[in-house]
CSV table of C-alpha atoms in Angstrom, one decimal:
chain,number,residue,atom,x,y,z
A,30,ASP,CA,21.5,225.0,165.2
A,31,ARG,CA,24.7,223.6,163.8
A,32,MET,CA,25.7,221.9,167.1
A,33,THR,CA,22.5,220.1,167.6
A,34,ALA,CA,22.8,218.8,163.6
A,35,LEU,CA,26.4,217.3,164.6
A,36,ALA,CA,25.8,216.0,167.9
A,37,PRO,CA,24.7,212.4,167.7
A,38,SER,CA,21.5,211.1,168.1
A,39,PRO,CA,20.9,209.6,171.3
A,40,ARG,CA,21.5,205.9,171.3
A,41,ARG,CA,18.2,203.9,171.1
A,42,GLU,CA,18.0,201.2,174.1
A,43,THR,CA,17.7,197.6,172.8
A,44,HIS,CA,17.6,194.9,175.1
A,45,ALA,CA,18.5,192.4,172.1
A,46,HIS,CA,22.3,191.5,172.1
A,47,PRO,CA,23.5,191.3,168.3
A,48,HIS,CA,25.1,188.1,168.9
A,49,ARG,CA,22.5,185.1,169.7
A,50,LEU,CA,23.8,182.2,171.6
A,51,THR,CA,22.9,179.1,169.4
A,52,PHE,CA,21.8,175.7,170.8
A,53,ALA,CA,25.4,174.3,169.8
A,54,HIS,CA,26.8,176.6,172.1
A,55,VAL,CA,24.6,175.7,175.1
A,56,LEU,CA,25.3,172.2,174.1
A,57,ARG,CA,29.0,172.8,174.3
A,58,SER,CA,28.5,174.6,177.5
A,59,GLU,CA,26.5,171.8,179.2
A,60,THR,CA,28.8,169.1,178.0
A,61,ILE,CA,31.9,171.1,179.6
A,62,LYS,CA,30.1,171.5,183.0
A,63,ILE,CA,28.8,167.9,183.0
A,64,LEU,CA,32.1,166.1,182.0
A,65,THR,CA,33.9,168.5,184.7
A,66,LEU,CA,31.8,167.1,187.6
A,67,ARG,CA,33.4,164.5,189.9
A,68,SER,CA,29.9,163.2,190.5
A,69,THR,CA,29.3,162.5,186.9
A,70,TRP,CA,32.2,160.4,186.8
A,71,TRP,CA,31.6,158.7,190.0
A,72,SER,CA,27.8,158.1,188.8
A,73,LEU,CA,29.0,156.6,185.5
A,74,GLY,CA,31.7,154.6,187.0
A,75,LEU,CA,29.2,152.9,189.8
A,76,THR,CA,26.5,152.4,186.7
A,77,ALA,CA,29.4,150.4,184.8
A,78,ALA,CA,30.8,148.4,187.8
A,79,LEU,CA,27.5,147.7,188.7
A,80,SER,CA,26.4,146.4,185.8
A,81,ILE,CA,29.3,144.4,184.7
A,82,GLY,CA,29.8,142.9,188.4
A,83,VAL,CA,26.0,141.7,189.1
A,84,SER,CA,26.3,140.4,185.3
A,85,LEU,CA,29.1,138.1,186.6
A,86,MET,CA,27.3,137.0,189.8
A,87,ILE,CA,24.0,136.2,187.4
A,88,ALA,CA,26.2,134.5,184.9
A,89,ASN,CA,27.9,132.3,187.6
A,90,ALA,CA,24.3,131.5,189.1
A,91,SER,CA,23.0,130.4,186.4
A,92,ARG,CA,25.5,128.6,184.5
A,93,ASP,CA,23.7,125.3,185.5
A,94,PHE,CA,20.3,126.3,184.2
A,95,GLU,CA,19.3,125.6,180.5
A,96,GLY,CA,17.3,127.9,178.5
A,97,PHE,CA,18.4,131.0,180.6
A,98,ALA,CA,18.7,133.7,177.8
A,99,ALA,CA,22.4,134.9,177.7
A,100,ALA,CA,21.1,138.7,177.0
A,101,ASN,CA,19.3,138.3,180.2
A,102,VAL,CA,22.5,137.9,182.0
A,103,VAL,CA,23.4,141.5,180.9
A,104,LEU,CA,20.3,143.2,181.2
A,105,MET,CA,19.1,142.0,184.8
A,106,PRO,CA,21.6,144.7,186.5
A,107,THR,CA,19.6,147.2,185.1
A,108,HIS,CA,17.4,147.0,188.2
A,109,PHE,CA,20.2,148.3,190.2
A,110,THR,CA,21.7,150.8,187.7
A,111,MET,CA,18.8,152.5,187.0
A,112,LEU,CA,18.8,154.0,190.4
A,113,VAL,CA,22.2,155.5,189.8
A,114,ALA,CA,21.0,156.5,186.7
A,115,GLY,CA,18.1,158.4,188.0
A,116,ILE,CA,20.6,159.8,190.4
A,117,LEU,CA,23.0,161.1,187.9
A,118,GLY,CA,20.1,162.8,186.1
A,119,ALA,CA,19.0,164.7,189.1
A,120,ILE,CA,22.4,165.5,190.4
A,121,VAL,CA,23.3,167.1,186.8
A,122,ILE,CA,20.6,169.8,187.5
A,123,THR,CA,20.1,170.2,191.3
A,124,GLY,CA,24.0,170.6,191.4
A,125,GLU,CA,23.8,173.7,189.4
A,126,TYR,CA,21.0,175.1,191.6
A,127,SER,CA,22.7,174.0,194.7
A,128,THR,CA,25.9,176.0,193.8
A,129,GLY,CA,24.5,179.2,192.3
A,130,MET,CA,25.8,178.2,188.7
A,131,ILE,CA,22.1,178.2,187.2
A,132,ARG,CA,22.4,182.1,187.6
A,133,SER,CA,25.3,182.3,185.2
A,134,THR,CA,23.9,179.7,182.9
A,135,LEU,CA,20.5,181.4,182.7
A,136,ALA,CA,22.2,184.8,182.2
A,137,ALA,CA,23.6,183.3,179.1
A,138,GLU,CA,20.9,181.6,178.0
A,139,PRO,CA,17.6,183.2,179.8
A,140,ARG,CA,15.3,180.3,177.7
A,141,ARG,CA,15.1,177.5,180.3
A,142,GLY,CA,13.8,175.1,177.7
A,143,ALA,CA,16.9,175.3,175.8
A,144,VAL,CA,19.3,175.0,178.8
A,145,LEU,CA,17.0,171.9,180.0
A,146,LEU,CA,17.2,170.1,176.4
A,147,ALA,CA,20.9,170.7,176.1
A,148,LYS,CA,21.3,168.9,179.7
A,149,ALA,CA,19.1,165.9,178.4
A,150,VAL,CA,20.9,165.6,175.2
A,151,VAL,CA,24.6,165.5,177.1
A,152,VAL,CA,23.3,163.1,180.1
A,153,SER,CA,21.6,160.7,177.5
A,154,LEU,CA,24.4,160.5,175.5
A,155,LEU,CA,26.8,159.9,178.2
A,156,MET,CA,24.6,157.2,179.8
A,157,ALA,CA,24.2,155.6,176.3
A,158,ILE,CA,27.6,155.5,175.9
A,159,THR,CA,28.4,154.0,179.3
A,160,THR,CA,25.8,151.6,178.9
A,161,ILE,CA,26.9,150.4,175.4
A,162,VAL,CA,30.5,150.0,177.0
A,163,SER,CA,29.2,148.2,180.1
A,164,TYR,CA,26.9,145.8,178.2
A,165,ALA,CA,30.3,145.0,175.7
A,166,VAL,CA,32.3,144.3,178.7
A,167,ALA,CA,29.5,142.3,180.7
A,168,VAL,CA,28.9,140.3,177.4
A,169,LEU,CA,32.6,139.5,177.2
A,170,ALA,CA,33.2,138.7,180.9
A,171,THR,CA,30.5,136.6,181.1
A,172,ALA,CA,30.9,134.5,177.8
A,173,PRO,CA,33.0,132.0,179.3
A,174,LEU,CA,30.8,131.3,182.2
A,175,LEU,CA,27.5,130.8,180.1
A,176,GLN,CA,26.5,127.4,178.5
A,177,SER,CA,25.2,129.2,175.5
A,178,GLY,CA,26.3,132.5,174.4
A,179,ILE,CA,23.9,135.5,172.9
A,180,PRO,CA,22.7,134.6,169.6
A,181,TRP,CA,23.7,137.6,167.6
A,182,ASP,CA,22.3,135.8,164.3
A,183,ASN,CA,18.8,136.5,166.1
A,184,PRO,CA,18.2,140.1,166.8
A,185,GLU,CA,15.0,139.4,168.7
A,186,GLN,CA,17.4,137.6,171.5
A,187,SER,CA,20.4,139.8,171.1
A,188,ILE,CA,20.4,143.4,169.7
A,189,ILE,CA,16.6,144.4,170.3
A,190,PRO,CA,17.0,143.3,174.1
A,191,LEU,CA,20.1,145.3,174.5
A,192,ALA,CA,18.9,148.4,172.5
A,193,PHE,CA,16.1,148.5,174.7
A,194,GLY,CA,18.1,148.2,177.9
A,195,VAL,CA,20.2,151.2,176.6
A,196,LEU,CA,16.9,153.0,175.9
A,197,SER,CA,15.6,152.2,179.4
A,198,MET,CA,19.0,153.4,181.2
A,199,ILE,CA,18.4,156.9,179.1
A,200,ALA,CA,14.9,156.9,180.2
A,201,PHE,CA,15.7,156.5,183.9
A,202,THR,CA,18.3,159.3,183.8
A,203,LEU,CA,15.6,161.7,181.8
A,204,ILE,CA,13.2,160.8,184.5
A,205,GLY,CA,15.8,161.8,187.3
A,206,LEU,CA,16.6,165.0,185.4
A,207,GLY,CA,13.1,165.7,184.8
A,208,PHE,CA,12.5,165.5,189.2
A,209,GLY,CA,15.5,167.4,189.6
A,210,PHE,CA,14.2,170.2,187.3
A,211,LEU,CA,10.9,170.3,189.0
A,212,ILE,CA,12.5,170.2,192.5
């Protein structure tokens, strides 16, 4: 009797880990994974180069046209860069499945929705930053080629179209991410 009283009680099996992985930690791990991929940097660099290069070509070709909105010079390359943005979104998730890294990710955070949301936040921020920097460089590079610059005092012809351009690049990236997730 005395032995059973002193014996430790059998340990209860619980599947819940006492430490819960927070969304901030998932976000951090996704940031590290995405930023350490060469394909991310190649895609972002190609997006910036296409955006600036095509803007310069359009500015050079439209220098003789009056009434051509200067903001359009910066926004027109979006037709080319949206493809790269979608590819980046797809690569971010399909690359993880092709290497098997997704097993580690889902072992650490089994909620697929949280992982997908973290990937979406990180890739959206990266594309937004890349697009803003590309637009800024394109504005500066094309200004000497245009008859009139962007009218910054009129938000409807400057800030609003450029902001929608940034949002569209984010949307194309998320569409690619969604297709990659479905595949």
